[in-house]
Amino acid sequence: MASLAAQQTAAAIYYSVMGKDATSDAYDYFGQQLEGGSKTLDELTESLLASPEASARFASKSLEQIITQVYTSVHGAAPTASQLSELITGTTTTSSVIAKIVDGLLHYAGTDATTLAQQSAFETTINGSLYPATKSAATEGSADVQALYHSLGRTQVQEGINYWGEVLANGSKSFNEVANAFVNATAALKGLSNSDFVNFIFQNTYNRAATSSELDQYVNSLSNASSRGDVLVDVITSIRSNVAAGDTSAQTSFNAATKVYQQGTLPALNFQEQAASVYLAVPGRGIDAEALNHWSKELAAGKSFSSLNASLLKSGEFQKKGAQLTGDEFIQHVFSAVHGVAATAAQLATYASLSSKEAITSAIIQDLRNSTATDNATVSQQHAFEADIGASLLYNTSATLSATAGGGNATGTVNTGTSHTLSNAETAVLQSAVLNANSANAVNLKFADNLQNLTINGTSAATVSLSDNGVNQGVDITVNNGNVILNAGSGSDTVNVTSSANIASGTGKFNLGAGNDSLLWSGNAASGAANSVGSGISANGGEGVDTISANFITKNVAITGSLLRTATITSNASQFSNFEKIDLAGYIGKATVSGGTSTAANHTFDFGVLTGNASTESSTTVTTTNQAATSNIGSQGFVLSGLADAVKVINAAGGNAAQLEITGNATAASDLSIAFRQNATDHFNINFNAESTSDVNAGSLALSSSSSALMGTALATVNIASGGTGDFDNILALTGSNSQVRTLNISGDHALDLNLGSGFSNVRTIDASSNTGGLNLDTSHGGTGDGLIVQLLNALPLGAVTTGLLAPVLTALGLNGYQLKITGTGAADNFDIAANTSVTGGAGANNYELKSSTSSAGVTINDFDSAKDTIVDGLSGLKISNDASGSAVADYGTRSADVLDGILGTLLGGVVNSAAGLLGGILGLGSSNALTSKVGIASVAFDGTHSNSYVIIDNNNNGTLDRNDSVIYLTDQNHQSLLDSLHYAPEVSVNGVADTAVTDLAVA
């Protein structure tokens, strides 16, 4: 048999296509196809559409008409024009649209009330075919027929209930006559004496033997021409009447056994869960509709759990799938299926002492389901088995809940349509929940290992406890209640406290437990004011590396006195503990200063309030400053999870606190500045660690640092780790002014788009060799000298001598200084760079966009590969690459390095007025007509294949190498290879889109 999940889907598709209920044979057959993978949902729909019945049903109808008809039957309402358009736009087949409609509603897990109501109605319709019950014509007599089955100890058969119920309903036979038919057809009664018969009936009906008077009464009746059917009816009538106190339990069981179920309905969930648990424990599968319908009703009618196991263990399927095993093998089979792990020797021994297989099966299941163990292993096994039960019964994974009077599992109408306390299995499958904390009771959601999203509403101080056994990976929790007591789970939870939560006067407590958790709040500060956090609010991050929003931390400065003023700084930081990082996203707070003239600026967070180094943020002179108590909050620095609206941090510290983690897209509008205490740190780490499907932009970041003249510590190095989960680029702009930073190190496996502002004027090294994702770099400045002429001179055989001889000339021409040295990644990089920059691009296909590169201040590319790399020269607007559609570069010849050493003396004897003149002399291009092409290559050869080459672009088209011309230095090249491969063409941009081919711009 297929599982209930596959059967339900098959029945739903059948109904949507055929317009009627599927038979049990049909939905099981098609369900097995889906479950076994022989047909996809689309393929099953297509095959049903091809049937003669469906073909006739949809004959001569357009796609829009067919989809509208199916949608209406599934949703109970016709689609809107936009919904219909969305469904059929781009579709390839009618079957795929129908499959999408059915699957989308049947497995909807959202919270939209309209969709949920439509889903419930559709499930009710499908349940009519999954769980057939008494026919309407037989309803009137079915309870009597079920009573006969019960009192005779026979298993109820729906076909029999329908047949005999209809016989009784239409009056063709009396109740006594039908009872006689049942008695005569019951093999267990043959050969029984009258007294044994009476006791047999009483045992099944009253769960006891007949009393002496009862026995005498009915035996005498049988002796006086009454039939056994008459006696059976009398006994049934008697238990339906007022009974003695000792028989009320039997009467309750009788009433349950004779309850008439309407089509599509099932007994209470606890009976369904018991039946489902046995199927998971022995054959190891989800229960099917027929078994669920039959066995849950048997349990509801009074059949014991052990008896259910005994009945099922004898069945053919169970015998083939584990029930045939004996001894420890049988125990191990059941235990492993229930617990998910093998039994220990001690556990095997415990269960081996039981008397039967049904006792063993019952005990293993009930021991785990009823376990009160607290160790993580057992608790996780218990939760997992409950989740398996819930999943096999198709319990909803989303629910709207409320606190239960007296505490415990939450209350809701999910899965039943009526208010009830959720079972552990119902709780265990929850993935999304809305909890209305409507009373100050405990709400146990610890079984919800699969919970991903939770919203907490209300105003009551409910205590909400989540899964803490180490299984849940984390819950996104939205808190609209400022009084809730939240015991979060052991995963990495994110708690977002909204503006609906009254944090100013609330008493909420947030205990986040294990995991790397976040407690976020957008603040409640009015424009230009400070945040207000009630003294009753508290939070503990627990184990792990936890983050708290800066909005929770307040700062107050009270200035007292007249001539000798004292500033007392206080904070509410003691209300929060074990938060290693501070999230600056959305920070809107500021300090509150009283008793003096405040200079506190909006959106300014003073990290010094946590370290005993806070500023008074007042222009009033004070003699003594009393700092707030120190705190371990923020010991590992800052987080940026979203937009920082002109947020400023002052008095930032060093050590592990000198770092910023980017966990979300702050967007280009984000503006964050961090000012460090003097001598605080020699480095700052920026770590991108977001999970995203689109680019993550950290916006602009300014770093302000200073150091003392004597034994000072300068912030010299910024380390950027460009990581995260997903396929996207990380984006960052370093802005503001910082002359201390000299080195940028870039690592990680994601591409980084980095804009280095002009304020970082002293950066000398950008090293991205440890990054594997790629670098898109835009620098506003380069170095100060030691450019393409000096580098060539140093590369000559007598380089040291040469530069020494030419030192006065180089100094006079302003060519000394330092280079900005850039090392790219192994991936494709894009460098938008300024003059006096030396770049090693790395192994990828790189694009070099040069803001300016001339003979006096040029760009050096150390590993240019003419087969894949591209140069875009900003001064000329030309693109130089191996694209043969452009014009070939000219050959300006080569000079031997050895020969060049010998002729440099002549340059000293002449008058060199410019860097261009010096370079022209070196390359033999000093004459007025030396440049015979727009672009050419001149090289200095060091051996037969190795040369350093200059790409020269005659920007002013005067044929002379002068200060206006672009010069680009390429080291470690082959002169002829460059000539063979390089071509140039205008770099054209149309509507901001670069690299448009010239031919694409032609107009007819």
mmCIF file of N, CA, C and O in Angstrom, residues 592-629:
data_model
loop_
_atom_site.group_PDB
_atom_site.id
_atom_site.type_symbol
_atom_site.label_atom_id
_atom_site.label_comp_id
_atom_site.label_asym_id
_atom_site.label_seq_id
_atom_site.Cartn_x
_atom_site.Cartn_y
_atom_site.Cartn_z
ATOM 1 N N THR A 592 21.840 60.381 26.638
ATOM 2 C CA THR A 592 21.042 61.392 27.337
ATOM 3 C C THR A 592 21.948 62.129 28.306
ATOM 4 O O THR A 592 22.534 61.502 29.200
ATOM 5 N N VAL A 593 22.105 63.419 28.118
ATOM 6 C CA VAL A 593 22.994 64.230 28.948
ATOM 7 C C VAL A 593 22.158 65.239 29.726
ATOM 8 O O VAL A 593 21.346 65.965 29.146
ATOM 9 N N SER A 594 22.352 65.260 31.034
ATOM 10 C CA SER A 594 21.619 66.207 31.888
ATOM 11 C C SER A 594 22.607 66.968 32.758
ATOM 12 O O SER A 594 23.674 66.465 33.101
ATOM 13 N N GLY A 595 22.249 68.202 33.101
ATOM 14 C CA GLY A 595 23.089 68.999 33.983
ATOM 15 C C GLY A 595 24.201 69.740 33.284
ATOM 16 O O GLY A 595 25.004 70.420 33.925
ATOM 17 N N GLY A 596 24.312 69.617 31.989
ATOM 18 C CA GLY A 596 25.347 70.310 31.228
ATOM 19 C C GLY A 596 24.889 70.502 29.797
ATOM 20 O O GLY A 596 23.788 70.101 29.420
ATOM 21 N N THR A 597 25.744 71.115 29.007
ATOM 22 C CA THR A 597 25.408 71.353 27.610
ATOM 23 C C THR A 597 25.749 70.118 26.795
ATOM 24 O O THR A 597 26.916 69.737 26.683
ATOM 25 N N SER A 598 24.747 69.483 26.232
ATOM 26 C CA SER A 598 24.940 68.216 25.526
ATOM 27 C C SER A 598 25.485 68.433 24.120
ATOM 28 O O SER A 598 25.068 69.347 23.404
ATOM 29 N N THR A 599 26.434 67.588 23.741
ATOM 30 C CA THR A 599 26.900 67.507 22.352
ATOM 31 C C THR A 599 26.594 66.138 21.763
ATOM 32 O O THR A 599 27.135 65.767 20.727
ATOM 33 N N ALA A 600 25.748 65.383 22.475
ATOM 34 C CA ALA A 600 25.421 64.024 22.018
ATOM 35 C C ALA A 600 24.768 64.087 20.644
ATOM 36 O O ALA A 600 23.798 64.815 20.434
ATOM 37 N N ALA A 601 25.310 63.328 19.730
ATOM 38 C CA ALA A 601 24.821 63.339 18.346
ATOM 39 C C ALA A 601 23.882 62.169 18.115
ATOM 40 O O ALA A 601 24.010 61.103 18.736
ATOM 41 N N ASN A 602 22.947 62.352 17.203
ATOM 42 C CA ASN A 602 22.008 61.297 16.857
ATOM 43 C C ASN A 602 22.736 60.077 16.313
ATOM 44 O O ASN A 602 23.769 60.189 15.644
ATOM 45 N N HIS A 603 22.180 58.924 16.593
ATOM 46 C CA HIS A 603 22.668 57.657 16.039
ATOM 47 C C HIS A 603 24.131 57.415 16.390
ATOM 48 O O HIS A 603 24.876 56.815 15.623
ATOM 49 N N THR A 604 24.542 57.884 17.571
ATOM 50 C CA THR A 604 25.928 57.719 18.012
ATOM 51 C C THR A 604 25.974 56.745 19.178
ATOM 52 O O THR A 604 25.331 56.979 20.218
ATOM 53 N N PHE A 605 26.733 55.684 19.005
ATOM 54 C CA PHE A 605 26.856 54.647 20.027
ATOM 55 C C PHE A 605 28.249 54.728 20.653
ATOM 56 O O PHE A 605 29.260 54.644 19.944
ATOM 57 N N ASP A 606 28.290 54.889 21.939
ATOM 58 C CA ASP A 606 29.564 55.006 22.659
ATOM 59 C C ASP A 606 29.969 53.637 23.183
ATOM 60 O O ASP A 606 29.429 53.160 24.188
ATOM 61 N N PHE A 607 30.927 53.018 22.502
ATOM 62 C CA PHE A 607 31.400 51.711 22.947
ATOM 63 C C PHE A 607 32.098 51.813 24.295
ATOM 64 O O PHE A 607 32.158 50.846 25.053
ATOM 65 N N GLY A 608 32.587 52.990 24.611
ATOM 66 C CA GLY A 608 33.287 53.184 25.875
ATOM 67 C C GLY A 608 32.422 52.993 27.090
ATOM 68 O O GLY A 608 32.926 52.776 28.199
ATOM 69 N N VAL A 609 31.080 53.034 26.928
ATOM 70 C CA VAL A 609 30.206 52.812 28.064
ATOM 71 C C VAL A 609 30.309 51.375 28.553
ATOM 72 O O VAL A 609 29.929 51.061 29.694
ATOM 73 N N LEU A 610 30.838 50.485 27.718
ATOM 74 C CA LEU A 610 31.011 49.072 28.088
ATOM 75 C C LEU A 610 32.408 48.782 28.611
ATOM 76 O O LEU A 610 32.622 47.746 29.254
ATOM 77 N N THR A 611 33.347 49.653 28.321
ATOM 78 C CA THR A 611 34.742 49.395 28.687
ATOM 79 C C THR A 611 35.279 50.367 29.729
ATOM 80 O O THR A 611 36.461 50.305 30.095
ATOM 81 N N GLY A 612 34.440 51.287 30.208
ATOM 82 C CA GLY A 612 34.903 52.278 31.183
ATOM 83 C C GLY A 612 35.637 53.433 30.554
ATOM 84 O O GLY A 612 36.409 54.125 31.229
ATOM 85 N N ASN A 613 35.399 53.667 29.262
ATOM 86 C CA ASN A 613 36.100 54.724 28.546
ATOM 87 C C ASN A 613 35.138 55.633 27.792
ATOM 88 O O ASN A 613 35.456 56.152 26.722
ATOM 89 N N ALA A 614 33.972 55.846 28.338
ATOM 90 C CA ALA A 614 32.963 56.623 27.636
ATOM 91 C C ALA A 614 33.274 58.114 27.689
ATOM 92 O O ALA A 614 33.955 58.598 28.595
ATOM 93 N N SER A 615 32.749 58.829 26.708
ATOM 94 C CA SER A 615 32.873 60.286 26.666
ATOM 95 C C SER A 615 31.666 60.916 27.356
ATOM 96 O O SER A 615 30.575 60.333 27.401
ATOM 97 N N THR A 616 31.858 62.134 27.850
ATOM 98 C CA THR A 616 30.734 62.819 28.491
ATOM 99 C C THR A 616 29.759 63.360 27.458
ATOM 100 O O THR A 616 28.599 63.625 27.787
ATOM 101 N N GLU A 617 30.195 63.505 26.226
ATOM 102 C CA GLU A 617 29.367 64.057 25.156
ATOM 103 C C GLU A 617 28.698 65.360 25.601
ATOM 104 O O GLU A 617 27.498 65.580 25.403
ATOM 105 N N SER A 618 29.515 66.221 26.189
ATOM 106 C CA SER A 618 29.047 67.522 26.657
ATOM 107 C C SER A 618 30.184 68.522 26.529
ATOM 108 O O SER A 618 31.371 68.179 26.717
ATOM 109 N N SER A 619 29.841 69.750 26.202
ATOM 110 C CA SER A 619 30.845 70.816 26.136
ATOM 111 C C SER A 619 31.123 71.416 27.509
ATOM 112 O O SER A 619 32.002 72.259 27.656
ATOM 113 N N THR A 620 30.382 70.956 28.494
ATOM 114 C CA THR A 620 30.587 71.434 29.864
ATOM 115 C C THR A 620 31.836 70.792 30.448
ATOM 116 O O THR A 620 31.984 69.565 30.431
ATOM 117 N N THR A 621 32.721 71.610 30.975
ATOM 118 C CA THR A 621 33.967 71.106 31.568
ATOM 119 C C THR A 621 33.660 70.407 32.881
ATOM 120 O O THR A 621 32.946 70.941 33.740
ATOM 121 N N VAL A 622 34.204 69.205 33.034
ATOM 122 C CA VAL A 622 34.017 68.460 34.277
ATOM 123 C C VAL A 622 35.377 68.152 34.886
ATOM 124 O O VAL A 622 36.387 68.004 34.173
ATOM 125 N N THR A 623 35.393 68.058 36.199
ATOM 126 C CA THR A 623 36.627 67.750 36.924
ATOM 127 C C THR A 623 36.809 66.254 37.086
ATOM 128 O O THR A 623 37.900 65.708 36.939
ATOM 129 N N THR A 624 35.702 65.567 37.355
ATOM 130 C CA THR A 624 35.747 64.125 37.614
ATOM 131 C C THR A 624 34.695 63.426 36.759
ATOM 132 O O THR A 624 33.566 63.893 36.637
ATOM 133 N N THR A 625 35.115 62.300 36.192
ATOM 134 C CA THR A 625 34.177 61.481 35.438
ATOM 135 C C THR A 625 34.085 60.101 36.062
ATOM 136 O O THR A 625 35.091 59.393 36.197
ATOM 137 N N ASN A 626 32.889 59.739 36.463
ATOM 138 C CA ASN A 626 32.642 58.399 36.994
ATOM 139 C C ASN A 626 32.061 57.536 35.880
ATOM 140 O O ASN A 626 30.966 57.802 35.394
ATOM 141 N N GLN A 627 32.815 56.512 35.515
ATOM 142 C CA GLN A 627 32.404 55.663 34.400
ATOM 143 C C GLN A 627 31.408 54.599 34.843
ATOM 144 O O GLN A 627 31.362 54.216 36.023
ATOM 145 N N ALA A 628 30.619 54.154 33.904
ATOM 146 C CA ALA A 628 29.704 53.049 34.164
ATOM 147 C C ALA A 628 30.485 51.763 34.385
ATOM 148 O O ALA A 628 31.652 51.639 33.949
ATOM 149 N N ALA A 629 29.867 50.811 35.050
ATOM 150 C CA ALA A 629 30.515 49.506 35.255
ATOM 151 C C ALA A 629 30.809 48.853 33.915
ATOM 152 O O ALA A 629 30.043 48.970 32.965
#
